[in-house]
mmCIF file of C-alpha atoms and ligand atoms in Angstrom:
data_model
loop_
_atom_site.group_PDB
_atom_site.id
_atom_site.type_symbol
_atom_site.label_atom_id
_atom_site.label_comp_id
_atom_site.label_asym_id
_atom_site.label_seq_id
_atom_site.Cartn_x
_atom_site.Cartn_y
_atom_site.Cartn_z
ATOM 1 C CA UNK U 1 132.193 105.287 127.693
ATOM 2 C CA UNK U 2 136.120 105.146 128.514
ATOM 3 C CA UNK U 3 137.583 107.904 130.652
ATOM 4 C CA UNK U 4 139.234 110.109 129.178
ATOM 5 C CA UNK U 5 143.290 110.321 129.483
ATOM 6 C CA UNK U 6 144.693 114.011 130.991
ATOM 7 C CA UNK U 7 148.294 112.553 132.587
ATOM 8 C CA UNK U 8 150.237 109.766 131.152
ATOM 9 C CA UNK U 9 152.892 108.027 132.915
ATOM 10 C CA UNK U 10 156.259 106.331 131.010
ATOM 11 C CA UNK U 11 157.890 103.552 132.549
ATOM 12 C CA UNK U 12 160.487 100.935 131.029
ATOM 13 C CA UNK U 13 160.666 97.734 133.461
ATOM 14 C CA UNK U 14 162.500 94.046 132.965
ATOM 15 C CA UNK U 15 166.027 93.967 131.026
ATOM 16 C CA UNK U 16 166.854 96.902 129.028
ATOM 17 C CA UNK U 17 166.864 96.904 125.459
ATOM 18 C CA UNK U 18 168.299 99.193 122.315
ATOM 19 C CA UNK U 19 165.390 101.592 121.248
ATOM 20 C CA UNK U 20 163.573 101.675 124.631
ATOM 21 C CA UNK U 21 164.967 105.230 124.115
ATOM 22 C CA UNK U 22 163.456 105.799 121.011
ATOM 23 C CA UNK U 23 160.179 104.740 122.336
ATOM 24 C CA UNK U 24 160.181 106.941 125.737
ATOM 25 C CA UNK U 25 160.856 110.029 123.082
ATOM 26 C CA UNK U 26 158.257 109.021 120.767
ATOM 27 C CA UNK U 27 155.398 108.555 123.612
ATOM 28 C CA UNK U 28 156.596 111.698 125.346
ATOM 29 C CA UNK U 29 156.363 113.729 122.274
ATOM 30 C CA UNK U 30 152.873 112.307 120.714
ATOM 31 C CA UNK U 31 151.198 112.853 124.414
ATOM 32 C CA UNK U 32 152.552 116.258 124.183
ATOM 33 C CA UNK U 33 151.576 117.273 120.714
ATOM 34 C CA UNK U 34 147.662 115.928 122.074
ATOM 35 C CA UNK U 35 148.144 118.209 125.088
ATOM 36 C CA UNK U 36 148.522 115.800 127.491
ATOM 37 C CA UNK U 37 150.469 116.395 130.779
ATOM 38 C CA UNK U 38 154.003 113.457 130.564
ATOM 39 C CA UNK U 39 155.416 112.090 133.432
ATOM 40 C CA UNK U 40 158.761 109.433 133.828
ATOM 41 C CA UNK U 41 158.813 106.840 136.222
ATOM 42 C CA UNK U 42 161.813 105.572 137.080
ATOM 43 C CA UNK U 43 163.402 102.001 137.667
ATOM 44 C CA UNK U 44 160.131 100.682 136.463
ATOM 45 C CA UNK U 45 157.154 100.177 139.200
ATOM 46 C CA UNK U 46 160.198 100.643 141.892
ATOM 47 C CA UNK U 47 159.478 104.329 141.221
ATOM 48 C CA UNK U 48 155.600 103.835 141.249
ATOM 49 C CA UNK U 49 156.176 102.416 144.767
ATOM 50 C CA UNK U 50 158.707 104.811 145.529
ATOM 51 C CA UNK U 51 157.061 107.838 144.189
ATOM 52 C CA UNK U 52 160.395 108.265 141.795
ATOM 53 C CA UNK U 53 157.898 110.613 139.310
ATOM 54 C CA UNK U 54 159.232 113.208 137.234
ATOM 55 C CA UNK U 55 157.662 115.758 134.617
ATOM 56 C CA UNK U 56 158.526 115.667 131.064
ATOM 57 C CA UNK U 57 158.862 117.970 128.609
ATOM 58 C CA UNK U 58 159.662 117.682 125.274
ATOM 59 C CA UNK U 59 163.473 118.447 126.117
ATOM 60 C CA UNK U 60 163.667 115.793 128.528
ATOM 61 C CA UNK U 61 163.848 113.462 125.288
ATOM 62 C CA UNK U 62 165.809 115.342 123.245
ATOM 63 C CA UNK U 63 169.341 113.292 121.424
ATOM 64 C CA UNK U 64 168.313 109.940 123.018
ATOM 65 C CA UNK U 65 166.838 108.313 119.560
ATOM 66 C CA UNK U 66 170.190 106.821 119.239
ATOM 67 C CA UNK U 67 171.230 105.608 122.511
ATOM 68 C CA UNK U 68 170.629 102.220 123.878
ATOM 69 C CA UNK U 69 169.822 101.601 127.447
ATOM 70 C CA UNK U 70 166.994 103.509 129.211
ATOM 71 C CA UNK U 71 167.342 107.098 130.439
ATOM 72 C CA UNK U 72 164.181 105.961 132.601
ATOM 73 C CA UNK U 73 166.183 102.894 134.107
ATOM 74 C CA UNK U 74 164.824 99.909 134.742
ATOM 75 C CA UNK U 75 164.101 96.794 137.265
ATOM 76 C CA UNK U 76 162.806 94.280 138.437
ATOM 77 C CA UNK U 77 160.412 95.164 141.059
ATOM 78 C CA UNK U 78 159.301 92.754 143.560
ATOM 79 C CA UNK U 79 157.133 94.715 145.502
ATOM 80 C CA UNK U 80 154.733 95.631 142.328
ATOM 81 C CA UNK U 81 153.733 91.623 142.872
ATOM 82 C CA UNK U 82 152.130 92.094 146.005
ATOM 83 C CA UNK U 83 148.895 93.956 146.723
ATOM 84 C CA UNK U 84 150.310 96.331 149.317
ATOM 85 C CA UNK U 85 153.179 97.589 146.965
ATOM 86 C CA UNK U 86 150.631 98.223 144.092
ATOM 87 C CA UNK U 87 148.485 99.779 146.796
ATOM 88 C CA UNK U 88 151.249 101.954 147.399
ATOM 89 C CA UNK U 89 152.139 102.759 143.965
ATOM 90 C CA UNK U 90 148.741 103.340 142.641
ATOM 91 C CA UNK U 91 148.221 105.676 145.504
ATOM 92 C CA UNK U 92 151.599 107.912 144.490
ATOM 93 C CA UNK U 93 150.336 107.628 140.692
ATOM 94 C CA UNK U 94 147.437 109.677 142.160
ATOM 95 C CA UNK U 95 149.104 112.370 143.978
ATOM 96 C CA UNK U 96 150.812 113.155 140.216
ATOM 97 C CA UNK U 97 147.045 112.557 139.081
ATOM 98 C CA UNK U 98 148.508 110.124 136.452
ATOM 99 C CA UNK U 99 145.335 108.512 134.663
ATOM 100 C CA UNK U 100 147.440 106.598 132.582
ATOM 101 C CA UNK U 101 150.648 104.621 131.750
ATOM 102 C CA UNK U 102 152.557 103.027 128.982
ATOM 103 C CA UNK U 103 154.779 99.908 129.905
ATOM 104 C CA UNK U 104 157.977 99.354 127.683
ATOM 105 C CA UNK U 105 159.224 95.792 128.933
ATOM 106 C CA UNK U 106 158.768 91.921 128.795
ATOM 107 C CA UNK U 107 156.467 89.695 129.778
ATOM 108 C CA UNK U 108 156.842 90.165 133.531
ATOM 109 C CA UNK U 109 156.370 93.568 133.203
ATOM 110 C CA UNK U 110 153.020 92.716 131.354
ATOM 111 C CA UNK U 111 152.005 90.258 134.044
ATOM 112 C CA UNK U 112 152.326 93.148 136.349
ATOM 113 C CA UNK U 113 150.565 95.601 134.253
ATOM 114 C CA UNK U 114 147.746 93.014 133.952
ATOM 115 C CA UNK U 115 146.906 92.696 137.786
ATOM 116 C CA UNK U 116 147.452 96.314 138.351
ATOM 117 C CA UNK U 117 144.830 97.139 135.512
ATOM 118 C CA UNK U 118 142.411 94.512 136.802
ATOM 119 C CA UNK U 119 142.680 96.077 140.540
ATOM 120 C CA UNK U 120 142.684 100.068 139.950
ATOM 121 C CA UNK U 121 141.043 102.170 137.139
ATOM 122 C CA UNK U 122 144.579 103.162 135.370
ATOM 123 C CA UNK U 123 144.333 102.340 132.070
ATOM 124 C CA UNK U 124 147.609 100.741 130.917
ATOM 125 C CA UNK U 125 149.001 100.019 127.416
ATOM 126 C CA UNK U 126 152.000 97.422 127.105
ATOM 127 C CA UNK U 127 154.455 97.975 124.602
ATOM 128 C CA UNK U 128 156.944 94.849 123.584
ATOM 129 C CA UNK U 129 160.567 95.843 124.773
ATOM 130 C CA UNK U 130 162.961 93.087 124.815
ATOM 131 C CA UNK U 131 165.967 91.529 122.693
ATOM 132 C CA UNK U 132 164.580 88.035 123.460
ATOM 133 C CA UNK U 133 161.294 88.812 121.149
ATOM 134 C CA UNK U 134 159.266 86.112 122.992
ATOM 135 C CA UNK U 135 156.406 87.524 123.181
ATOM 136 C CA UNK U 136 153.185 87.162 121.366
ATOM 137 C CA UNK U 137 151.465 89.093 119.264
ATOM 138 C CA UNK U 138 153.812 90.952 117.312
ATOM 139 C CA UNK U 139 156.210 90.241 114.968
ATOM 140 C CA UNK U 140 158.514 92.653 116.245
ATOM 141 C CA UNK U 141 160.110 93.213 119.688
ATOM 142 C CA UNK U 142 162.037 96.896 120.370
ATOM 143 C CA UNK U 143 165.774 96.096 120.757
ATOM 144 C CA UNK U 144 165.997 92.405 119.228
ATOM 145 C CA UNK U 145 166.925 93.448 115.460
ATOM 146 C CA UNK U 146 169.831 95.664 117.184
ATOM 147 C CA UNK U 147 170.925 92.518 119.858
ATOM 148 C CA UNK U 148 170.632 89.856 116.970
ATOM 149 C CA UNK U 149 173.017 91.871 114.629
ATOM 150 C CA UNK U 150 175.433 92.425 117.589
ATOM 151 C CA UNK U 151 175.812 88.795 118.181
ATOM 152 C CA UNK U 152 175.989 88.441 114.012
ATOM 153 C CA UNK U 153 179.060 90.757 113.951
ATOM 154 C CA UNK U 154 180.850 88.789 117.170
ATOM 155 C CA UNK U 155 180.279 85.901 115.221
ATOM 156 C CA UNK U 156 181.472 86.651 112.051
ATOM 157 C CA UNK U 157 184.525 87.995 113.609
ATOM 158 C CA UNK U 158 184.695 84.424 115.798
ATOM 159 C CA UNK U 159 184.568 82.704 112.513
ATOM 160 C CA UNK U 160 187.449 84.353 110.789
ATOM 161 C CA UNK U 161 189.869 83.183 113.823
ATOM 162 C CA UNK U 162 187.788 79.871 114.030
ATOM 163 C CA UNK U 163 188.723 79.250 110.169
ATOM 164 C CA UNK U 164 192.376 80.427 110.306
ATOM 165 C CA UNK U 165 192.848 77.651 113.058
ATOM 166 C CA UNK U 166 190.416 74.494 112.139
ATOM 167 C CA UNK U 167 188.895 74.997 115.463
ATOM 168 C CA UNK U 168 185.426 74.539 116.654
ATOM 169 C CA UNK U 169 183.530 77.233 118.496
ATOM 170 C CA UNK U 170 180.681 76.998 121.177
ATOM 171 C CA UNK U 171 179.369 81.012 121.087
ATOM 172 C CA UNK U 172 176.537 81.694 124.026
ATOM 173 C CA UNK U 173 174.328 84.057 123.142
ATOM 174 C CA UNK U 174 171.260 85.619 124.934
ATOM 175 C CA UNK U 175 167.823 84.080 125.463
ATOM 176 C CA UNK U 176 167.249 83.050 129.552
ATOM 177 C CA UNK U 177 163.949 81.359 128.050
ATOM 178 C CA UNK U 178 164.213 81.944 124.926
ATOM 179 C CA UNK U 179 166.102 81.196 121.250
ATOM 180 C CA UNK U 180 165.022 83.975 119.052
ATOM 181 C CA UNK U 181 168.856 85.687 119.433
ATOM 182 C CA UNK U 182 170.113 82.046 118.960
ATOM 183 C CA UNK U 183 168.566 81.173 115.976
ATOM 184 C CA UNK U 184 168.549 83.989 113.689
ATOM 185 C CA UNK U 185 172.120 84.467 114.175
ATOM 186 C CA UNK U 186 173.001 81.767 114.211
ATOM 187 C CA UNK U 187 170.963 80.712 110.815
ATOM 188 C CA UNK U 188 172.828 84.381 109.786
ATOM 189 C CA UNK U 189 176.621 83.316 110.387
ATOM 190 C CA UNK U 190 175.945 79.864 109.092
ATOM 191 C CA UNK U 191 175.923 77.500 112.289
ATOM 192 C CA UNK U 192 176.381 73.874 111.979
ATOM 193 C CA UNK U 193 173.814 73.295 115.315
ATOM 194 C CA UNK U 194 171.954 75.851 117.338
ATOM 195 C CA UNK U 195 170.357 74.774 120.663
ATOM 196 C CA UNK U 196 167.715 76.837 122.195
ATOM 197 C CA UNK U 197 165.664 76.414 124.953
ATOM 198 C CA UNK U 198 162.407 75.600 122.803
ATOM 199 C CA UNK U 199 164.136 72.006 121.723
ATOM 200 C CA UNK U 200 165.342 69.083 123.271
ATOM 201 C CA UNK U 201 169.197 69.171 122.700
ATOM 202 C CA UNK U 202 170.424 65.731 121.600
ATOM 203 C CA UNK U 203 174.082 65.787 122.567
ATOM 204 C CA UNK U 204 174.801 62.086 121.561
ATOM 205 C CA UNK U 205 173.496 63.155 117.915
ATOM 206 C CA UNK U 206 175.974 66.627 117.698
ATOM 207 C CA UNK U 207 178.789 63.946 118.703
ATOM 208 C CA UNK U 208 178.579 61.848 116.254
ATOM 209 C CA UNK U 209 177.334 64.403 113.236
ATOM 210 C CA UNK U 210 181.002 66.029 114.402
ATOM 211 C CA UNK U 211 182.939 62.484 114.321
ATOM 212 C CA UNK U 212 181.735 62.248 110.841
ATOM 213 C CA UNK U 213 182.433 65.818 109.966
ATOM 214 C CA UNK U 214 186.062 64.940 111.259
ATOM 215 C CA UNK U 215 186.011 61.850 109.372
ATOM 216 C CA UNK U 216 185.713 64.208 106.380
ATOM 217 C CA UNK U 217 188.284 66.533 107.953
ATOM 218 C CA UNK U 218 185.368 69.464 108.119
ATOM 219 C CA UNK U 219 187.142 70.757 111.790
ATOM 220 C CA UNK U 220 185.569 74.426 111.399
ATOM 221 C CA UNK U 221 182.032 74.212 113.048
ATOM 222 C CA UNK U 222 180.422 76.512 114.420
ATOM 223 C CA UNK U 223 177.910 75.792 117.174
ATOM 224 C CA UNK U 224 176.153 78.558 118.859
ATOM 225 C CA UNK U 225 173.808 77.822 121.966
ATOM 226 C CA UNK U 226 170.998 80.153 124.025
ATOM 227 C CA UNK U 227 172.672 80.364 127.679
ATOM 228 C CA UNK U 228 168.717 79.075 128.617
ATOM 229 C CA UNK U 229 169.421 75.640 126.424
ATOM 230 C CA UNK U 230 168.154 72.370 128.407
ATOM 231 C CA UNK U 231 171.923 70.908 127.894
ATOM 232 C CA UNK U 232 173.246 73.762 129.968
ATOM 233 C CA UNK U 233 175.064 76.926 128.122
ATOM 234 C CA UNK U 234 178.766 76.655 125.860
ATOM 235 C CA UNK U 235 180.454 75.157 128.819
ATOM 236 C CA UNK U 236 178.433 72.244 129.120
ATOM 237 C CA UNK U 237 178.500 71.517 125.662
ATOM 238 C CA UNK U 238 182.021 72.159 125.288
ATOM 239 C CA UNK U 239 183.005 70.176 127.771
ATOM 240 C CA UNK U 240 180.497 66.816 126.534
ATOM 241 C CA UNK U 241 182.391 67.841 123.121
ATOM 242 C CA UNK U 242 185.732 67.611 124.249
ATOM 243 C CA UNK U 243 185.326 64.520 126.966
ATOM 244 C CA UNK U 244 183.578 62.533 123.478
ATOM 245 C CA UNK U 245 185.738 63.667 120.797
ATOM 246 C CA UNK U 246 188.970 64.876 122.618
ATOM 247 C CA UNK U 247 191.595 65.479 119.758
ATOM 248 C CA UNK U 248 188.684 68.174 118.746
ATOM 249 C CA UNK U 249 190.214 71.815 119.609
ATOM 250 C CA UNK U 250 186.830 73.240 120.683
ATOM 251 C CA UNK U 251 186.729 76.746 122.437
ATOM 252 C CA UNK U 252 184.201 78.635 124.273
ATOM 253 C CA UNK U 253 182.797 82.069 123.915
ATOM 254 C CA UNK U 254 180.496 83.672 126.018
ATOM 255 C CA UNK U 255 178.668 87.169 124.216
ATOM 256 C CA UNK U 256 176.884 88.199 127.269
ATOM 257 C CA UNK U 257 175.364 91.454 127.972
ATOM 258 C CA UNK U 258 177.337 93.285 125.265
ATOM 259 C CA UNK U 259 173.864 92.170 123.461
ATOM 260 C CA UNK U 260 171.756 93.941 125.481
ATOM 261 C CA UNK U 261 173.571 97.528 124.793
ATOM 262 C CA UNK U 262 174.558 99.845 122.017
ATOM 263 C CA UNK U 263 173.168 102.467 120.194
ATOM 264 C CA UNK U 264 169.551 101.103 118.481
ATOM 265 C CA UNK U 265 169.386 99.583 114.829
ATOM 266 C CA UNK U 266 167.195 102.093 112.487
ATOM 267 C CA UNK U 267 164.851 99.468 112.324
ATOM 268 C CA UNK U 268 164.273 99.306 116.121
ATOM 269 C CA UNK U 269 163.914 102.909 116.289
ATOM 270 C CA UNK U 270 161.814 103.003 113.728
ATOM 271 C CA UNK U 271 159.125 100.377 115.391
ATOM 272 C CA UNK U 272 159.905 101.712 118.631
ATOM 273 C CA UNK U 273 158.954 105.819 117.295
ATOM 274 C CA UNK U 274 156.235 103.800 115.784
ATOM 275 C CA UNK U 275 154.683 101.737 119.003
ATOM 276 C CA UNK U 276 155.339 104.487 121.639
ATOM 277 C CA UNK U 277 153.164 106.670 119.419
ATOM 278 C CA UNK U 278 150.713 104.420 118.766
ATOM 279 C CA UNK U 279 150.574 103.387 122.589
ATOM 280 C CA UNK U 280 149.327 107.262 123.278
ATOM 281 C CA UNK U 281 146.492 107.174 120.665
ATOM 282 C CA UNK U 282 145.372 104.238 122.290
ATOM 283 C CA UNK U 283 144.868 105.868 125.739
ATOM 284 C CA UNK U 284 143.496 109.220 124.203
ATOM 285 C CA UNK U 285 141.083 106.535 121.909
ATOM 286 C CA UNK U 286 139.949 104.586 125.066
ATOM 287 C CA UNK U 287 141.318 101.578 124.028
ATOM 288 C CA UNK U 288 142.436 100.708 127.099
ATOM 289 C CA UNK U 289 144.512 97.589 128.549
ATOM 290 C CA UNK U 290 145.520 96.491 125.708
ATOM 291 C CA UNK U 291 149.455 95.127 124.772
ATOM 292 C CA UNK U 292 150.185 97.240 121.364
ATOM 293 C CA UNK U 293 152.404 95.310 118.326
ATOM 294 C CA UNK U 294 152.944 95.067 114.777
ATOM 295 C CA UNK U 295 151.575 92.343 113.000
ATOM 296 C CA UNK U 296 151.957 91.554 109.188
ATOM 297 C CA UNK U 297 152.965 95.135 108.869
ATOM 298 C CA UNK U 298 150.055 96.811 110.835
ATOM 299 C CA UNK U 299 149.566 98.161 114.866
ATOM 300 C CA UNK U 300 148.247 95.216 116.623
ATOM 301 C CA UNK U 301 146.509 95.363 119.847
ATOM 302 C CA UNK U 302 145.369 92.124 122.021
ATOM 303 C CA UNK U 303 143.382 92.825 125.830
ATOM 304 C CA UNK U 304 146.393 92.748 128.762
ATOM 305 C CA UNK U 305 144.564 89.612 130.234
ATOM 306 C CA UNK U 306 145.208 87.429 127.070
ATOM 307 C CA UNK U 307 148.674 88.804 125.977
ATOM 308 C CA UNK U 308 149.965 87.705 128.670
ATOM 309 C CA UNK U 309 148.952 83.906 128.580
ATOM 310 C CA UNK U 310 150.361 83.496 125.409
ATOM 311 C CA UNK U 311 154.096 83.153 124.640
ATOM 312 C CA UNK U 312 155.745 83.081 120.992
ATOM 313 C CA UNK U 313 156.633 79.913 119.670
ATOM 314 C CA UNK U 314 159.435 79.274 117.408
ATOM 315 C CA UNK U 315 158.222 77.970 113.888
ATOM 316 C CA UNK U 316 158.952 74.357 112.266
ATOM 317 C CA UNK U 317 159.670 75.974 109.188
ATOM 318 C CA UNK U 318 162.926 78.029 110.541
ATOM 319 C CA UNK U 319 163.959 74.331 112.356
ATOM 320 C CA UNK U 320 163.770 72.634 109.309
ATOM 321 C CA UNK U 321 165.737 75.713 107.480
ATOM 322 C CA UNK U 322 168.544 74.900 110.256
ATOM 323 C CA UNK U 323 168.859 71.435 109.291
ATOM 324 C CA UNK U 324 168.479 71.918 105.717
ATOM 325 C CA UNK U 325 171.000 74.551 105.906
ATOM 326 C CA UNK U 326 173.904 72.772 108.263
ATOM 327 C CA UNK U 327 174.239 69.818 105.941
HETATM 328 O O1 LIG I 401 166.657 90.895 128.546
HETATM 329 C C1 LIG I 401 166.416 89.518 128.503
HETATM 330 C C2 LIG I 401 167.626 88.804 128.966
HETATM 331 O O2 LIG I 401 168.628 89.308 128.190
HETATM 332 C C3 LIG I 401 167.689 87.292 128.919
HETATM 333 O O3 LIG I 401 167.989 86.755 127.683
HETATM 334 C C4 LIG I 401 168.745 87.035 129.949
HETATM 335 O O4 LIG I 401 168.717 85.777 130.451
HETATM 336 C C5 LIG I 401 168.398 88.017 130.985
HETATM 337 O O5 LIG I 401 167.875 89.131 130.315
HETATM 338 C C6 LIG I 401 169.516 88.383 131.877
HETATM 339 O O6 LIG I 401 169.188 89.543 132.554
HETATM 340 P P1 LIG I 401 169.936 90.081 133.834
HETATM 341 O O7 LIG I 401 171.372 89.943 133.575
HETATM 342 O O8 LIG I 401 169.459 91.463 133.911
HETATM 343 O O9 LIG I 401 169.456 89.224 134.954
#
């Protein structure tokens, strides 16, 4: 027989991401509606080891369904990875008496969640929040659907001054160790190559495909590379571009962190209302330490210690739709 759940704690740890927001509110408001006493934790397990605990109430997430960011903040915390700082935290969750917590981050964040479940009897529940969406077991991650479509609109507005000038662009986008952002926008604004960290990046092969395109006097292309890529990021591949092929006019741009802001998509505040629900029924339902998703259309839920040994891979099928695509 599980314990039953009386305080829940809400924490969103790792990099920010549009509908974190949305998913605070929506586990706030189901614990409350159950009767359950809400607390926030801010900056992630920094304020678990700094006792930065607040109550919530249901006004505390009122008019933040639409903004990106976290009103929680977040980190990285190092001290959460060593036994005296969880310790330490675990000892101020008590003094709240918070007997639970949902986790809104990335894999770290799980990895973390995952020891600290295995040490002290806190139930935890992981909840996917990242624009990278590299993580397993769910086909959705909160904030990538709002990222991906701000990297489509830079993009398309790239291309229109990339056509009006025959030039060829090198756009970074987002993705440390991953190529999710990469490749659906970049299968969504038409790319000619995408390089992600997930593939060996042939540079000789983009030379020559380009020689031939120029050949053929095709001088718009459109390249667009995860800043995690084994080549190295737009610079590098600019630069191998322009030191191969130098009479092409290749320029650079950089998207940067303007992906990891902005006011949520519907659809990620729709999952996100969705999974930080969900994430409170599992505590009251004693399914505990468990990482919730959405798979195939339904709430998903995989044990802490297994979610976070696998990582989602990127399918042949969309790599052959690239190529396919390109030509
Ligand atoms: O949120 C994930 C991510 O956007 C990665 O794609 C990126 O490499 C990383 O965060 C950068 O984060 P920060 O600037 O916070 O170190």
């Amino acid at each position: 027989m599980k314990k039953k759940v009386h305080k829940i704690g809400v924490l969103t740890s790792g990099g920010d991401s549009p509908g974190m927001n949305a998913c605070i509110r929506a586990a706030v408001r189901t614990a409350l509606y159950h009767g359950l006493e809400v607390f926030g934790i801010m900056r992630g397990y920094s304020g678990m080891v700094e006792n930065d605990i607040f109550k919530m109430e249901s006004r505390s997430v009122a008019n933040i369904i639409q903004r990106g960011g976290t009103i929680l903040k977040t980190s990285r915390c190092k001290d959460f990875f060593t036994p005296e700082g969880r310790k330490v935290a675990y000892n101020n969750l008590k003094k709240h008496g918070i007997d639970g917590l949902v986790i809104i981050g990335g894999d770290g964040s799980f990895r973390g969640a995952q020891i600290f479940s295995n040490e002290f009897d806190i139930p935890c529940v992981g909840l996917p929040g990242t624009i990278d969406k590299d993580i397993a077991g769910t086909d959705f991650t909160i904030g990538f659907d709002t990222a991906v479509n701000t990297a489509v609109e830079a993009i398309d507005k790239i291309r229109d001054t990339m056509d009006a000038h025959d030039r060829l662009f090198v756009i970074e986008v987002m993705g440390r160790d991953a190529g999710y952002i990469a490749l659906h926008s970049g299968i969504a604004t038409g790319a000619e190559n995408i390089l992600i960290p997930e593939r060996k990046t042939d540079m000789n092969e983009i030379i020559d495909q380009l020689a031939e395109k120029e050949r053929r006097k095709k001088l718009v292309n459109l390249i667009v590379v995860a800043e995690g890529d084994d080549f190295g990021g737009a610079n590098e591949v600019a630069k191998a571009i322009k030191e191969k092929l130098p009479q092409t006019e290749a320029r650079v741009c950089i998207l940067g962190h303007i992906q990891r802001g902005g006011s949520p998509s519907c659809f990620d505040r729709l999952i996100a209302s969705r999974m930080g629900y969900s994430a409170v029924e599992c505590l009251i339902e004693g399914r505990h330490n468990v990482f919730v998703g959405i798979v195939n259309n339904r709430m998903s839920y995989i044990p802490l210690n297994e979610a976070v040994k696998k990582k989602q891979r990127i399918s042949e099928e969309w790599m052959k739709i690239v190529k396919i695509l390109a030509s």
